[in-house]
Tab-separated table of C-alpha atoms in Angstrom:
chain	number	residue	atom	x	y	z
A	120	UNK	CA	-25.116	-108.626	84.767
A	121	UNK	CA	-26.070	-112.016	83.024
A	122	UNK	CA	-29.466	-112.384	81.772
A	123	UNK	CA	-30.938	-113.368	78.675
A	124	UNK	CA	-34.468	-113.045	77.752
A	125	UNK	CA	-36.550	-114.708	75.443
A	126	UNK	CA	-40.462	-114.788	74.798
A	127	UNK	CA	-41.692	-118.455	75.625
A	128	UNK	CA	-43.850	-119.112	72.798
A	129	UNK	CA	-44.314	-118.126	68.719
A	130	UNK	CA	-46.908	-119.912	66.604
A	131	UNK	CA	-46.763	-119.246	63.034
A	132	UNK	CA	-48.127	-120.971	59.694
A	133	UNK	CA	-46.318	-123.021	57.291
A	134	UNK	CA	-44.519	-120.781	54.696
A	135	UNK	CA	-44.635	-117.644	56.804
A	136	UNK	CA	-41.332	-116.232	58.084
A	137	UNK	CA	-40.384	-116.811	61.690
A	138	UNK	CA	-38.546	-114.003	64.042
A	139	UNK	CA	-37.226	-115.181	67.275
A	140	UNK	CA	-36.161	-112.385	69.491
A	141	UNK	CA	-33.666	-112.554	72.513
A	142	UNK	CA	-32.167	-109.637	74.802
A	143	UNK	CA	-28.960	-109.748	76.758
A	144	UNK	CA	-27.420	-107.672	79.337
A	145	UNK	CA	-23.881	-108.138	79.236
A	146	UNK	CA	-21.846	-105.906	76.796
A	147	UNK	CA	-18.885	-107.906	76.933
A	148	UNK	CA	-20.240	-110.679	74.942
A	149	UNK	CA	-17.966	-112.070	72.103
A	150	UNK	CA	-20.179	-114.476	70.436
A	151	UNK	CA	-23.909	-115.211	70.646
A	152	UNK	CA	-25.488	-118.443	69.371
A	153	UNK	CA	-28.538	-120.171	68.487
A	154	UNK	CA	-29.172	-123.516	69.307
A	155	UNK	CA	-32.164	-125.599	68.149
A	156	UNK	CA	-33.746	-128.186	70.637
A	157	UNK	CA	-36.304	-130.930	69.036
A	158	UNK	CA	-38.689	-132.725	71.039
A	159	UNK	CA	-36.734	-135.475	73.501
A	160	UNK	CA	-33.301	-134.398	71.952
A	161	UNK	CA	-30.210	-131.955	73.233
A	162	UNK	CA	-29.525	-128.900	71.627
A	163	UNK	CA	-28.053	-128.445	68.430
A	164	UNK	CA	-25.951	-125.427	67.281
A	165	UNK	CA	-27.781	-123.380	64.301
A	166	UNK	CA	-25.700	-120.652	63.968
A	167	UNK	CA	-23.648	-118.089	65.400
A	168	UNK	CA	-22.357	-114.257	65.042
A	169	UNK	CA	-19.384	-112.355	66.202
A	170	UNK	CA	-20.007	-109.514	68.122
A	171	UNK	CA	-18.542	-107.228	65.722
A	172	UNK	CA	-21.040	-108.167	63.185
A	173	UNK	CA	-24.457	-106.679	62.333
A	174	UNK	CA	-25.889	-109.710	60.238
A	175	UNK	CA	-24.918	-113.162	59.119
A	176	UNK	CA	-27.023	-115.017	56.788
A	177	UNK	CA	-27.220	-118.719	56.578
A	178	UNK	CA	-29.561	-120.342	53.924
A	179	UNK	CA	-32.849	-119.651	55.231
A	180	UNK	CA	-31.610	-118.495	58.400
A	181	UNK	CA	-30.756	-114.626	59.305
A	182	UNK	CA	-29.165	-113.472	62.356
A	183	UNK	CA	-29.392	-109.577	63.196
A	184	UNK	CA	-27.508	-108.332	66.070
A	185	UNK	CA	-28.083	-104.777	67.370
A	186	UNK	CA	-25.447	-103.914	70.031
A	187	UNK	CA	-26.501	-100.747	71.173
A	188	UNK	CA	-29.731	-102.157	72.344
A	189	UNK	CA	-28.428	-105.576	73.111
A	190	UNK	CA	-30.861	-107.336	70.906
A	191	UNK	CA	-30.373	-110.877	69.028
A	192	UNK	CA	-32.794	-112.060	66.564
A	193	UNK	CA	-33.234	-115.082	64.437
A	194	UNK	CA	-35.311	-115.116	61.211
A	195	UNK	CA	-36.458	-118.175	59.766
A	196	UNK	CA	-37.612	-117.907	56.151
A	197	UNK	CA	-40.295	-120.046	55.042
A	198	UNK	CA	-41.031	-121.942	58.019
A	199	UNK	CA	-41.660	-125.504	57.626
A	200	UNK	CA	-43.433	-127.929	59.981
A	201	UNK	CA	-39.869	-129.453	60.780
A	202	UNK	CA	-38.908	-126.110	62.290
A	203	UNK	CA	-41.036	-126.693	65.356
A	204	UNK	CA	-38.684	-126.870	68.119
A	205	UNK	CA	-37.637	-124.855	71.121
A	206	UNK	CA	-34.936	-122.074	69.995
A	207	UNK	CA	-32.505	-120.815	72.673
A	208	UNK	CA	-30.148	-117.728	72.290
A	209	UNK	CA	-26.806	-118.003	74.160
A	210	UNK	CA	-24.082	-115.483	74.910
A	211	UNK	CA	-20.168	-116.516	75.503
A	212	UNK	CA	-18.803	-114.753	78.561
A	213	UNK	CA	-15.348	-115.132	79.878
A	214	UNK	CA	-15.696	-115.774	83.682
A	215	UNK	CA	-12.658	-115.834	85.856
A	216	UNK	CA	-10.327	-117.090	82.568
A	217	UNK	CA	-13.132	-119.532	81.310
A	218	UNK	CA	-15.139	-119.283	78.860
A	219	UNK	CA	-18.953	-119.889	79.643
A	220	UNK	CA	-22.258	-119.969	77.720
A	221	UNK	CA	-25.290	-118.276	79.241
A	222	UNK	CA	-28.705	-119.336	77.894
A	223	UNK	CA	-31.858	-117.631	77.142
A	224	UNK	CA	-35.122	-119.409	78.697
A	225	UNK	CA	-36.073	-120.926	74.946
A	226	UNK	CA	-38.541	-119.852	72.591
A	227	UNK	CA	-41.184	-122.896	71.741
A	228	UNK	CA	-42.024	-122.335	67.995
A	229	UNK	CA	-45.229	-124.020	66.681
A	230	UNK	CA	-45.495	-124.289	63.226
A	231	UNK	CA	-48.783	-125.178	61.759
A	232	UNK	CA	-49.395	-126.400	58.227
B	112	UNK	CA	-19.142	-134.844	63.953
B	113	UNK	CA	-18.677	-134.383	67.464
B	114	UNK	CA	-20.602	-136.983	69.458
B	115	UNK	CA	-21.549	-136.667	73.092
B	116	UNK	CA	-23.156	-139.400	74.514
B	117	UNK	CA	-25.184	-140.177	77.863
B	118	UNK	CA	-25.655	-143.194	79.650
B	119	UNK	CA	-29.478	-142.921	80.029
B	120	UNK	CA	-32.244	-141.329	78.308
B	121	UNK	CA	-34.746	-141.806	80.906
B	122	UNK	CA	-33.989	-142.660	85.045
B	123	UNK	CA	-36.532	-143.267	87.828
B	124	UNK	CA	-34.723	-143.148	90.973
B	125	UNK	CA	-36.012	-143.043	94.517
B	126	UNK	CA	-35.345	-139.968	96.986
B	127	UNK	CA	-32.177	-140.581	98.887
B	128	UNK	CA	-30.803	-142.783	96.457
B	129	UNK	CA	-26.955	-141.808	94.978
B	130	UNK	CA	-27.374	-141.489	90.959
B	131	UNK	CA	-24.553	-141.340	88.475
B	132	UNK	CA	-25.063	-139.539	85.350
B	133	UNK	CA	-22.538	-140.406	82.620
B	134	UNK	CA	-21.190	-138.423	79.529
B	135	UNK	CA	-18.672	-139.468	77.030
B	136	UNK	CA	-17.599	-137.325	74.143
B	137	UNK	CA	-15.319	-138.511	71.330
B	138	UNK	CA	-13.634	-134.950	70.343
B	139	UNK	CA	-10.798	-134.774	72.383
B	140	UNK	CA	-12.441	-131.889	74.013
B	141	UNK	CA	-10.928	-129.997	77.244
B	142	UNK	CA	-13.943	-128.939	78.467
B	143	UNK	CA	-17.087	-130.818	79.446
B	144	UNK	CA	-20.104	-129.487	81.282
B	145	UNK	CA	-23.191	-130.384	82.972
B	146	UNK	CA	-26.761	-128.564	82.832
B	147	UNK	CA	-30.129	-128.963	84.107
B	148	UNK	CA	-32.760	-127.781	81.836
B	149	UNK	CA	-36.419	-126.716	83.727
B	150	UNK	CA	-39.523	-125.451	81.666
B	151	UNK	CA	-39.376	-121.656	81.958
B	152	UNK	CA	-35.483	-121.409	83.191
B	153	UNK	CA	-33.817	-122.561	80.147
B	154	UNK	CA	-30.304	-124.302	80.707
B	155	UNK	CA	-28.687	-123.757	84.146
B	156	UNK	CA	-24.900	-124.727	84.856
B	157	UNK	CA	-24.249	-127.317	87.309
B	158	UNK	CA	-20.593	-128.088	87.094
B	159	UNK	CA	-17.980	-127.922	84.247
B	160	UNK	CA	-14.432	-129.059	83.998
B	161	UNK	CA	-11.638	-127.847	81.764
B	162	UNK	CA	-9.129	-130.584	82.314
B	163	UNK	CA	-8.992	-134.260	83.662
B	164	UNK	CA	-9.335	-133.910	87.476
B	165	UNK	CA	-10.564	-130.492	87.472
B	166	UNK	CA	-13.881	-128.872	87.943
B	167	UNK	CA	-15.546	-125.891	88.419
B	168	UNK	CA	-18.751	-124.810	90.101
B	169	UNK	CA	-21.709	-123.261	87.936
B	170	UNK	CA	-24.481	-121.692	89.035
B	171	UNK	CA	-26.576	-124.362	90.886
B	172	UNK	CA	-23.952	-126.753	92.240
B	173	UNK	CA	-25.671	-127.550	95.608
B	174	UNK	CA	-26.627	-130.933	95.747
B	175	UNK	CA	-24.370	-132.441	93.060
B	176	UNK	CA	-20.783	-133.497	92.511
B	177	UNK	CA	-18.557	-134.365	89.471
B	178	UNK	CA	-15.847	-136.433	88.627
B	179	UNK	CA	-13.614	-136.148	85.675
B	180	UNK	CA	-11.050	-139.089	85.735
B	181	UNK	CA	-10.431	-139.543	81.758
B	182	UNK	CA	-10.504	-136.581	79.439
B	183	UNK	CA	-13.406	-138.270	77.401
B	184	UNK	CA	-15.635	-138.793	80.272
B	185	UNK	CA	-17.430	-136.406	82.882
B	186	UNK	CA	-19.821	-137.600	85.295
B	187	UNK	CA	-22.550	-136.050	87.852
B	188	UNK	CA	-23.565	-137.541	90.745
B	189	UNK	CA	-26.402	-136.917	92.907
B	190	UNK	CA	-25.256	-137.985	96.630
B	191	UNK	CA	-28.903	-138.328	97.725
B	192	UNK	CA	-31.411	-137.596	95.283
B	193	UNK	CA	-34.418	-135.290	96.151
B	194	UNK	CA	-37.476	-134.668	94.084
B	195	UNK	CA	-36.568	-131.155	93.428
B	196	UNK	CA	-33.724	-132.526	91.589
B	197	UNK	CA	-36.442	-134.066	88.831
B	198	UNK	CA	-35.284	-132.701	85.396
B	199	UNK	CA	-33.791	-133.246	82.201
B	200	UNK	CA	-29.728	-133.463	82.372
B	201	UNK	CA	-27.743	-132.113	79.606
B	202	UNK	CA	-24.191	-132.802	79.148
B	203	UNK	CA	-22.032	-130.637	76.426
B	204	UNK	CA	-18.240	-130.425	75.536
B	205	UNK	CA	-16.155	-127.765	73.655
B	206	UNK	CA	-12.828	-127.310	72.262
B	207	UNK	CA	-9.924	-125.289	73.373
B	208	UNK	CA	-10.568	-122.913	76.416
B	209	UNK	CA	-8.384	-120.464	74.948
B	210	UNK	CA	-10.723	-119.368	71.873
B	211	UNK	CA	-13.162	-117.176	72.502
B	212	UNK	CA	-15.599	-119.041	69.685
B	213	UNK	CA	-16.302	-121.896	72.408
B	214	UNK	CA	-19.563	-123.512	71.025
B	215	UNK	CA	-20.557	-126.380	73.184
B	216	UNK	CA	-21.835	-129.413	71.470
B	217	UNK	CA	-24.753	-131.408	73.525
B	218	UNK	CA	-25.490	-134.968	73.997
B	219	UNK	CA	-29.517	-136.121	73.999
B	220	UNK	CA	-29.911	-135.671	77.604
B	221	UNK	CA	-31.000	-137.821	80.493
B	222	UNK	CA	-34.663	-137.312	82.154
B	223	UNK	CA	-34.256	-137.925	85.568
B	224	UNK	CA	-37.446	-138.501	87.738
B	225	UNK	CA	-36.957	-138.748	91.448
B	226	UNK	CA	-39.777	-140.251	93.243
């Protein structure tokens, strides 16, 4: 089945680490993505991880994938006020020959000074 | 850089009107998508297209239709707008459908209000 779940809100203080979690149900997912949506804007691809990897690091971002538990997380180190946004995880599924992305509900991250 | 543009950022229409939302991408992508975004529901796929004049229903196609006459342009049509179609509409595109790593690139969105 296709179902991607995220908590709706996360609040942190500037300088702390943020961890945004995501669970998915389809074990056939190939790639998993994290997108960021700033207020009034579209979605911007932040990073992705292939399903045979456990971890990917990209500057302040660390993605962890636990395939056994179907759990994906995004850690943002030294969180800044500019990181305040909605973060979506998404899984890539092949559906009748076409790839589609299934998105989570989004987690609104609020960073306070 | 991939650029996806949408014809309007904000749109207000009356119930029963026919509404056209336009999307243009400049990266020669084969695939184009229309989503709607509602609080607490994330993004839901309305329609997608993998080639000119081709279209496929997504998860919530009812009340919508699409048109793709040129590769770079994908239009979403609300035949008779209703208040429950008030939402943020997001267009996206992606490259070769054969690749599994098909990340999508999004436009800025159109916030549609139907009164």
